[in-house]
PDB file of C-alpha atoms in Angstrom:
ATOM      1  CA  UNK A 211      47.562 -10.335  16.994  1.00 55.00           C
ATOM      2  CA  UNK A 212      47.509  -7.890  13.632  1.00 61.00           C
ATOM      3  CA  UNK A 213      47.470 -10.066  11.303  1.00 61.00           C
ATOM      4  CA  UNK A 214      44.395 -11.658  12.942  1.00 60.00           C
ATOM      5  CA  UNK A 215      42.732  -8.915  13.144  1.00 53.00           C
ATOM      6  CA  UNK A 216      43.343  -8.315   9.563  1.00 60.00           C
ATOM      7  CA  UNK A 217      42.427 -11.599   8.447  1.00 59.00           C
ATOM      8  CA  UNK A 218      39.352 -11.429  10.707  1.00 60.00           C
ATOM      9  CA  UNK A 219      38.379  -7.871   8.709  1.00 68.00           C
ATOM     10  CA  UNK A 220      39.179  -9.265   5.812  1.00 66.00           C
ATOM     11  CA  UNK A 221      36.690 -12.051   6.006  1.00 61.00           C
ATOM     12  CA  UNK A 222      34.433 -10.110   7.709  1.00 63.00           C
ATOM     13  CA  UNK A 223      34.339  -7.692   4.701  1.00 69.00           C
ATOM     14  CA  UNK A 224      33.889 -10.676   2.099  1.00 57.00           C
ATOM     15  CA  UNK A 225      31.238 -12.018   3.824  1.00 59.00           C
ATOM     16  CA  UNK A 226      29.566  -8.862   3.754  1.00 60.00           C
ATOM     17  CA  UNK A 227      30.231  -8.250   0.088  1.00 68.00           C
ATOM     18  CA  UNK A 228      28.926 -11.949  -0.983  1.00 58.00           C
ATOM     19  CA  UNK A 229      25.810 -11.215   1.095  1.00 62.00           C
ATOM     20  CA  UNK A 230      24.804  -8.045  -1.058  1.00 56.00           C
ATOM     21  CA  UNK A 231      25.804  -9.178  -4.259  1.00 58.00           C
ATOM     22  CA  UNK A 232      23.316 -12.240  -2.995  1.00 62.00           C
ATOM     23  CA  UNK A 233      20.611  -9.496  -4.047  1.00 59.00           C
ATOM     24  CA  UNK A 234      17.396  -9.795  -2.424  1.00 57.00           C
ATOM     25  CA  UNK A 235      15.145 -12.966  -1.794  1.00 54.00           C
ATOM     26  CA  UNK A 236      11.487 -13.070  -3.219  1.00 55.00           C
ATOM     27  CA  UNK A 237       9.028 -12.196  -0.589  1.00 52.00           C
ATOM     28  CA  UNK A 238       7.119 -15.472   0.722  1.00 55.00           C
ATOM     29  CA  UNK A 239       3.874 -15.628  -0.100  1.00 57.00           C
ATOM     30  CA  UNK A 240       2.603 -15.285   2.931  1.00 59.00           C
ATOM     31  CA  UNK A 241       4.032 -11.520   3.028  1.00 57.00           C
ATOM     32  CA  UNK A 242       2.920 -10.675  -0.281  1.00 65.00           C
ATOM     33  CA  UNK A 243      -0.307  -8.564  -0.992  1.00 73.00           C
ATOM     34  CA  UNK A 244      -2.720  -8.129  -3.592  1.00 78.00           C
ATOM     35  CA  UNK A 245      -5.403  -6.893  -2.381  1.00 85.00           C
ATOM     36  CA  UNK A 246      -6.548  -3.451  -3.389  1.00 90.00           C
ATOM     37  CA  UNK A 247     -10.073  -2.803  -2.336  1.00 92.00           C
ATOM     38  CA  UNK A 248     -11.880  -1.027   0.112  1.00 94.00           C
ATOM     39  CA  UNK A 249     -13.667  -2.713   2.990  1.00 93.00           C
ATOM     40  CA  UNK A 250     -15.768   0.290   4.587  1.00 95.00           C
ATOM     41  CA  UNK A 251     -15.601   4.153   4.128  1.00 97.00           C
ATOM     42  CA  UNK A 252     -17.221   6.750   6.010  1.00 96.00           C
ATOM     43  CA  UNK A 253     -17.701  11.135   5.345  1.00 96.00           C
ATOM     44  CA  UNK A 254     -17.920  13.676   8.015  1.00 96.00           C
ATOM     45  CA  UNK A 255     -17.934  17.124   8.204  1.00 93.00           C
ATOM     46  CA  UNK A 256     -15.262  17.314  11.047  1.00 90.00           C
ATOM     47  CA  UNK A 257     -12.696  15.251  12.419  1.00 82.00           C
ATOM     48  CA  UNK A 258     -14.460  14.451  15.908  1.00 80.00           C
ATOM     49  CA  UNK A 259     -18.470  14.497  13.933  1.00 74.00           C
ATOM     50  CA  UNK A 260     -20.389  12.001  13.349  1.00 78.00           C
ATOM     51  CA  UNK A 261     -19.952  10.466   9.725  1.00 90.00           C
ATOM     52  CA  UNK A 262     -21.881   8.383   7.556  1.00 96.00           C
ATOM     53  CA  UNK A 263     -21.066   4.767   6.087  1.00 97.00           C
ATOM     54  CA  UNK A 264     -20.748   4.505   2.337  1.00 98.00           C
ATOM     55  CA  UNK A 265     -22.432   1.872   0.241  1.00 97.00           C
ATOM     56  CA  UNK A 266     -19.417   0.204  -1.540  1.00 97.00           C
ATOM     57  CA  UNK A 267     -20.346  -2.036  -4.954  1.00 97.00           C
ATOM     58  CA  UNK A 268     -17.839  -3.900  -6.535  1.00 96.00           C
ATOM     59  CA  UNK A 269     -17.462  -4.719 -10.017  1.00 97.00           C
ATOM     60  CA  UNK A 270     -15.529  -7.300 -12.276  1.00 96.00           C
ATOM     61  CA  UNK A 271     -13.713  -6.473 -15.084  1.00 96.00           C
ATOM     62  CA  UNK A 272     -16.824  -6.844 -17.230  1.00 96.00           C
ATOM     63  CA  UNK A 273     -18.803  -4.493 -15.384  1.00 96.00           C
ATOM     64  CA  UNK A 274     -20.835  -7.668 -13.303  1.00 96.00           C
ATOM     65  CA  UNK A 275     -21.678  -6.693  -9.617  1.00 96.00           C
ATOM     66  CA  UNK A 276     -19.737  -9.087  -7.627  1.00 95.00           C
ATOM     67  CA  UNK A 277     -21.705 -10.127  -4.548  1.00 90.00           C
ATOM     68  CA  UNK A 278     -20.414 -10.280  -0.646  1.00 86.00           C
ATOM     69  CA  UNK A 279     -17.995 -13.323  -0.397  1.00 89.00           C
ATOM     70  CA  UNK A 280     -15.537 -12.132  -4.111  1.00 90.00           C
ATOM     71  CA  UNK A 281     -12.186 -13.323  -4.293  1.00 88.00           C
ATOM     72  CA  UNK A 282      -9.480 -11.004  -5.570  1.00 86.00           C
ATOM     73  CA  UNK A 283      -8.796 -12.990  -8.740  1.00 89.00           C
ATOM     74  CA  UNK A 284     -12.732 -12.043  -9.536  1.00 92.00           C
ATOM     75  CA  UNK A 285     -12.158  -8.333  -8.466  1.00 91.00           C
ATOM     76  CA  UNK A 286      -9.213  -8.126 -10.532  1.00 91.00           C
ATOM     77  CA  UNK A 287      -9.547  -5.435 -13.343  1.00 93.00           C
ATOM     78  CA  UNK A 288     -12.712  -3.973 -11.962  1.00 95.00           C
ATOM     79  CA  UNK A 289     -13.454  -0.940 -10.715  1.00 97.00           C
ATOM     80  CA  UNK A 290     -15.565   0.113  -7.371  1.00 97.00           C
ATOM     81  CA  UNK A 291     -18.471   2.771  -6.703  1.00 98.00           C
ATOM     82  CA  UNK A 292     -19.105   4.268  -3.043  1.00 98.00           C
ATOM     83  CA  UNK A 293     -22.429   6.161  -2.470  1.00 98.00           C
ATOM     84  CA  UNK A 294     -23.156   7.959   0.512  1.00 98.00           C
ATOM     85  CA  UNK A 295     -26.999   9.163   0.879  1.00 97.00           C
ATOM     86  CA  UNK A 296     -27.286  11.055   3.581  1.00 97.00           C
ATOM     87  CA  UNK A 297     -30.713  12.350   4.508  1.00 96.00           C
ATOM     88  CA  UNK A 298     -32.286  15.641   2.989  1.00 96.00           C
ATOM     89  CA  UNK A 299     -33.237  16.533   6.622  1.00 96.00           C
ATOM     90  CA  UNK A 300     -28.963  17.089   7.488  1.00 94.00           C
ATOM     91  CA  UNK A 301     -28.828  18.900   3.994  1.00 94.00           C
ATOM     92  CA  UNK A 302     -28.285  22.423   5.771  1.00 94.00           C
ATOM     93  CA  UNK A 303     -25.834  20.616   8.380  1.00 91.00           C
ATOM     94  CA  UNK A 304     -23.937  18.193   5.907  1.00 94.00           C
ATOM     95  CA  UNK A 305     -22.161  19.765   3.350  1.00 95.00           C
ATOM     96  CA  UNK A 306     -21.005  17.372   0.425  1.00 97.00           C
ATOM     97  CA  UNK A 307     -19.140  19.731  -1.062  1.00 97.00           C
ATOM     98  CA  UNK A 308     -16.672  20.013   1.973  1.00 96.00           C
ATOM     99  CA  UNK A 309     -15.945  16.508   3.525  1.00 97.00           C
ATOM    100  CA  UNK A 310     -13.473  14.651   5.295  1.00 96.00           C
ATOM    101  CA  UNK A 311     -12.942  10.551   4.386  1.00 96.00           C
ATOM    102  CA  UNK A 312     -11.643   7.734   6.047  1.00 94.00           C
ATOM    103  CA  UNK A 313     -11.178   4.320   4.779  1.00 95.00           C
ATOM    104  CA  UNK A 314     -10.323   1.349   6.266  1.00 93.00           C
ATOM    105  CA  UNK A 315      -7.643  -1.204   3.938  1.00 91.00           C
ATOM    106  CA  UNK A 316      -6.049  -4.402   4.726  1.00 82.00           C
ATOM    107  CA  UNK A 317      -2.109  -3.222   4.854  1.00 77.00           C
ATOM    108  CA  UNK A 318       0.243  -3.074   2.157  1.00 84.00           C
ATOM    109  CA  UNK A 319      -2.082  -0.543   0.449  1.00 91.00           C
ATOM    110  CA  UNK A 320      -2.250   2.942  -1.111  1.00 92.00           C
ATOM    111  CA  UNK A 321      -5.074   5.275  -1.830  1.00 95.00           C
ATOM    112  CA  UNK A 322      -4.083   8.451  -4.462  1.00 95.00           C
ATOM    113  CA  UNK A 323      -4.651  10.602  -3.887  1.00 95.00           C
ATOM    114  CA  UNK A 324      -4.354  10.832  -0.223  1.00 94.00           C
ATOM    115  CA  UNK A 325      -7.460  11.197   2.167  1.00 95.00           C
ATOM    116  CA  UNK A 326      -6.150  13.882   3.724  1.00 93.00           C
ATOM    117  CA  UNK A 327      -8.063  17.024   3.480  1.00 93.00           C
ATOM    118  CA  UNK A 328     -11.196  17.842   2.355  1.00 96.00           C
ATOM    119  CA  UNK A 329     -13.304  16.604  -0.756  1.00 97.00           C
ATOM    120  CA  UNK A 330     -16.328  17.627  -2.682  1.00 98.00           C
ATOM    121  CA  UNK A 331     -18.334  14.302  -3.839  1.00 98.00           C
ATOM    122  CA  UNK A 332     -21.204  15.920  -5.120  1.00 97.00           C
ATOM    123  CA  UNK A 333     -22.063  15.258  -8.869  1.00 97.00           C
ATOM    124  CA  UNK A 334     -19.664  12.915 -10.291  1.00 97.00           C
ATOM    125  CA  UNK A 335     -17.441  12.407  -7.057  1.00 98.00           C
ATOM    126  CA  UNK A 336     -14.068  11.971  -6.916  1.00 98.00           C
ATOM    127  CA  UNK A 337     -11.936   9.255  -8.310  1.00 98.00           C
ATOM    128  CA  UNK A 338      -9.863   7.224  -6.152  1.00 98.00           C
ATOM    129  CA  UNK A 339      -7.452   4.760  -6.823  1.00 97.00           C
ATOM    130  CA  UNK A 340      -5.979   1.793  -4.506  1.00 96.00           C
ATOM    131  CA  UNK A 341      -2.908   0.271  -4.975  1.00 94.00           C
ATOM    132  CA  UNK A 342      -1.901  -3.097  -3.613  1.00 91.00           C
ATOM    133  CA  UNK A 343       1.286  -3.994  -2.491  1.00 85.00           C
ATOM    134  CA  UNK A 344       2.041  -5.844  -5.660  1.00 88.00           C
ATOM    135  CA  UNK A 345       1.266  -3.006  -7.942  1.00 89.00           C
ATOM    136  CA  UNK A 346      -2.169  -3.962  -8.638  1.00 91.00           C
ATOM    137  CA  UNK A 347      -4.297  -1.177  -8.863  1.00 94.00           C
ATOM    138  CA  UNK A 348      -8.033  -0.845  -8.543  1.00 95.00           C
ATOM    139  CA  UNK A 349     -10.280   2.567  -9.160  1.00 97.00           C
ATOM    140  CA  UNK A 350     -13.096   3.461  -7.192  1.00 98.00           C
ATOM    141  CA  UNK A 351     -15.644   6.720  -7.596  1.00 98.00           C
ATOM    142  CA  UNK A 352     -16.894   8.481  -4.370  1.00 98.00           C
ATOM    143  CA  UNK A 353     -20.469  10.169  -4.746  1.00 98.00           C
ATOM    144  CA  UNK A 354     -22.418  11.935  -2.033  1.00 98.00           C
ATOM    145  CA  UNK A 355     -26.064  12.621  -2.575  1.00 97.00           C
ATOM    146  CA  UNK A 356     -28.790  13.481  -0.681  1.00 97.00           C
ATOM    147  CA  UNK A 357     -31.715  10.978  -0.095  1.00 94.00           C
TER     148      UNK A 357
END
């Protein structure tokens, strides 16, 4: 009974061995993920308040606005801008210069740096970038201004 037990490691343990040094299979296709931009983002002043849709525009790599229906392929090497205008009449209640984001991403990606925290998009904005779950990377600039 040993020595079956033995052998029965004993395979047991090659098996094991031939199954790691089997590395890893390529992902299917249908699990991999390039897409790296931003459907929708919103600013608020709190974590419960109201917020404010941004205006996203997407650019190709040669600066072209792409329109609604893009495909990644087109998107790829671009950039994106994100403009919030929020009325001059919430000026004194709104402060751009202290603002929480949210974005909403298909999975597998990244935004650096994080959303957590607060953010002043005022003049230039911030500069975001999104990274897909294939390494792609894609840039976007956040800008609050008052309309």
């Amino acid at each position: 009974m040993t020595k079956i037990l033995k052998n029965g490691i004993f395979v047991f343990t090659l098996l094991v061995i031939a199954s790691l040094l089997q590395g890893c299979a390529d992902a299917d296709d249908e699990f991999v993920h390039s897409a790296n931009t931003i459907s929708q983002m919103a600013c608020s002043v709190s974590h419960s308040g109201t917020g404010y849709l941004g205006t996203i525009y997407e650019f190709d790599k040669d600066g072209n606005i792409l329109g609604t229906d893009f495909t990644q392929e087109q998107a790829e090497g671009g950039y994106g801008l994100i403009i919030f205008e929020i009325p001059k009449s919430q000026q004194d209640d709104f402060d751009l210069t202290n603002v929480y984001l949210t974005a909403t991403l298909t999975y597998d990606e990244f935004i650096t740096p994080s959303l957590s925290g607060r953010f002043d998009i005022t003049g230039d904005g911030i500069i975001i970038a999104v990274k897909s779950g294939v390494n792609t990377v894609r840039y976007y600039r956040v800008r609050g201004e008052y309309q």
